[in-house]
Amino acid sequence: MRRHLTGAIALAAAATLALTACSGGGSSAEKTGTAGGTLTILTSATQIDLDPAKSQNLAITTLGLIERRLTTWDIEKGKDPKVVPDLATDTGTVSDDGKTWTYTLKDGLKFADGTPITSEDVKYGIERSFAPELSGGLGYHKSLLVGGEDYQGPYTDGDLDSIETPDDKTIVFHLNASYGDWPWIVSMPAFAPVPKDKDDPKTYGQDPVATGPYKVSSNKQGTALELVRNTNWDKSTDPVRTAGPDKIIFKESQDVSTSTQSLISDAGSAKTSFLATYLGAAELALVNKNPSAKERLATSDAGPISYLAMNTQRGALKDLKVRQAIEYAVDPKAFIIAQGGSQAAIRATTLITPGIPGRQEYDLYPSGDDGDVAKAKQLLKEAGHADDLKLTLWAANDPSNQAQAQALEQGIERAGIDVTIKPLDVNTMYTDATGDDPDYDLILGGWQPDFPSANGNIQPLFDSSQVGGGGYNLARYSSPEVDKLIDQATAATDPAQAQSLWAQADKRIMQDAPVVPLTYAKQSFLAGSDVENFFIASFPAYPNYLTVTLKQ
């Protein structure tokens, strides 16, 4: 069965090359924290939509402060990520050979207005995520649930029969096929409960009915989002969220360079702030010059991937030898320098990223630190394109992505290929690139998996169902053999079996060379001196907002 899924951080990661992994500065995270104070989170985002149906938020970031789901992520410094119960009593009871999953809600759960949370509220929240007017959120569940492929949401189609609520505390999911990662899927934003009588699809994202430790007190898009305590949140039912600060303010539309300089100075409100946007090369250089700021930097281990996708359905790039030539022609060292040096990234050779269980290291195209130009020229000559190949490279028009594109251009042109960089607005670029007939030859992309399974590395980027139609298969790659491996790995409920199949798919894809793995990024985030429990674990490459506290 072919599935059409949507990548999570997909667009955000690909657009900004915001990638990931392990620990850095700040004190160790605890499950209890000192309460009080106002935490300010600085973000370059120009708006924050809080509608869970439209959100691509990670479980540990913004929406996780306001909305709970059936499960969530237990993210601790120095430990592997775990999926744990949130609203549910466990991570799911599986039956019917992996195709039926049952959850029971905990006792005493309430919305911020004091009304009880029921299984019907969870069902309705999921159903509304299918509505075309609420598109843009994570869509893994949409084609996994029986009938989901054709369902258009509750506003027009009523109930989705594959989600059953036999009583107020029980919810049952019926899937098209076995799916071992379902406990991770129900941790995604769409699985937050929504009371039907409070739902207005046009405005719900401004002030959703909270189930987490915070609720919205003010939301001025483009300027600031303010959260205050939800007094109907019960800590005894929520072992993951510490709810330290009394108030959390998201300051939007912040310039990364200006915010970095403010945090380096560490004066006034900067002491109780952190920057939610990862630092680029220029910002890292500034921090490294200031010993105090450097101590407040949290940097991940190597994790998510940046890559060069080759349009396998276009011109000379249909030829495997041409694609292999580009694998060798790229200058890895120059690209790493453009990303900010060894503090920002290490070289990548596989598609499954570090920190993901079951990853196997290999390198099918060993080319040294600088690339292997002679090998590239040999392959181009064998393909009949020794000196006549002209390719267009799409890259976002911000300085960071343009510097990286130029590093790629210079490396590839050493092999005799003429590369023209086309700078594009990031939103326009990915809208066009994920459409049905884009005219790029090469495109610079990046990927942060939506959950810590190789499923999140492989399926969204290389399943043939993800070509066009909004899918993130930017290489426009199609292989029946790989599709079969993906289906087998997805259906496996035994983790060891699934991991083995994903590793096979990884290497099989690279034999066809649809992309050049470039780097595994190391993201760095800066906090003020009064911010505590500010860290990055092995996955994902973002601070855990749910556990941040302030010095008192």
XYZ file of N, CA, C and O in Angstrom, residues 94 123 177 258 265 315 337 399 457 478-479 491 494 525:
56
model
N -1.770 -2.712 21.496
C -1.882 -3.075 20.080
C -2.536 -4.445 19.933
O -2.330 -5.336 20.759
N -10.992 12.545 19.551
C -11.447 12.115 18.223
C -11.757 13.316 17.336
O -11.322 13.376 16.178
N -2.937 -0.792 7.771
C -1.890 -1.822 7.809
C -1.155 -1.712 9.137
O -1.290 -0.710 9.861
N 20.586 40.570 15.905
C 20.305 41.518 16.991
C 20.012 40.783 18.294
O 20.500 41.172 19.363
N 25.191 40.299 25.591
C 25.328 41.361 26.604
C 24.746 40.937 27.948
O 25.209 41.385 28.998
N 16.221 15.679 -17.588
C 17.390 15.771 -18.448
C 18.468 14.753 -18.157
O 18.207 13.563 -17.940
N 32.472 24.608 5.765
C 32.924 25.959 6.101
C 31.793 26.957 5.899
O 31.555 27.842 6.729
N 21.315 34.867 3.289
C 22.780 34.795 3.157
C 23.381 33.434 3.465
O 24.305 32.992 2.791
N 13.311 9.549 8.528
C 14.390 9.915 7.607
C 14.085 9.517 6.171
O 14.407 10.249 5.224
N 11.859 7.534 -7.671
C 10.864 6.461 -7.651
C 11.543 5.129 -7.908
O 12.199 4.939 -8.925
N 11.392 4.207 -6.937
C 11.962 2.871 -7.064
C 10.999 1.866 -6.446
O 10.773 1.887 -5.230
N 5.555 -1.518 8.389
C 4.621 -2.480 8.980
C 5.219 -3.264 10.133
O 4.487 -3.842 10.942
N 8.199 -5.161 15.352
C 9.406 -5.484 16.100
C 10.472 -4.449 15.755
O 10.874 -4.330 14.582
N 22.115 27.040 20.270
C 21.114 27.988 20.773
C 21.697 28.712 21.977
O 22.431 28.133 22.776
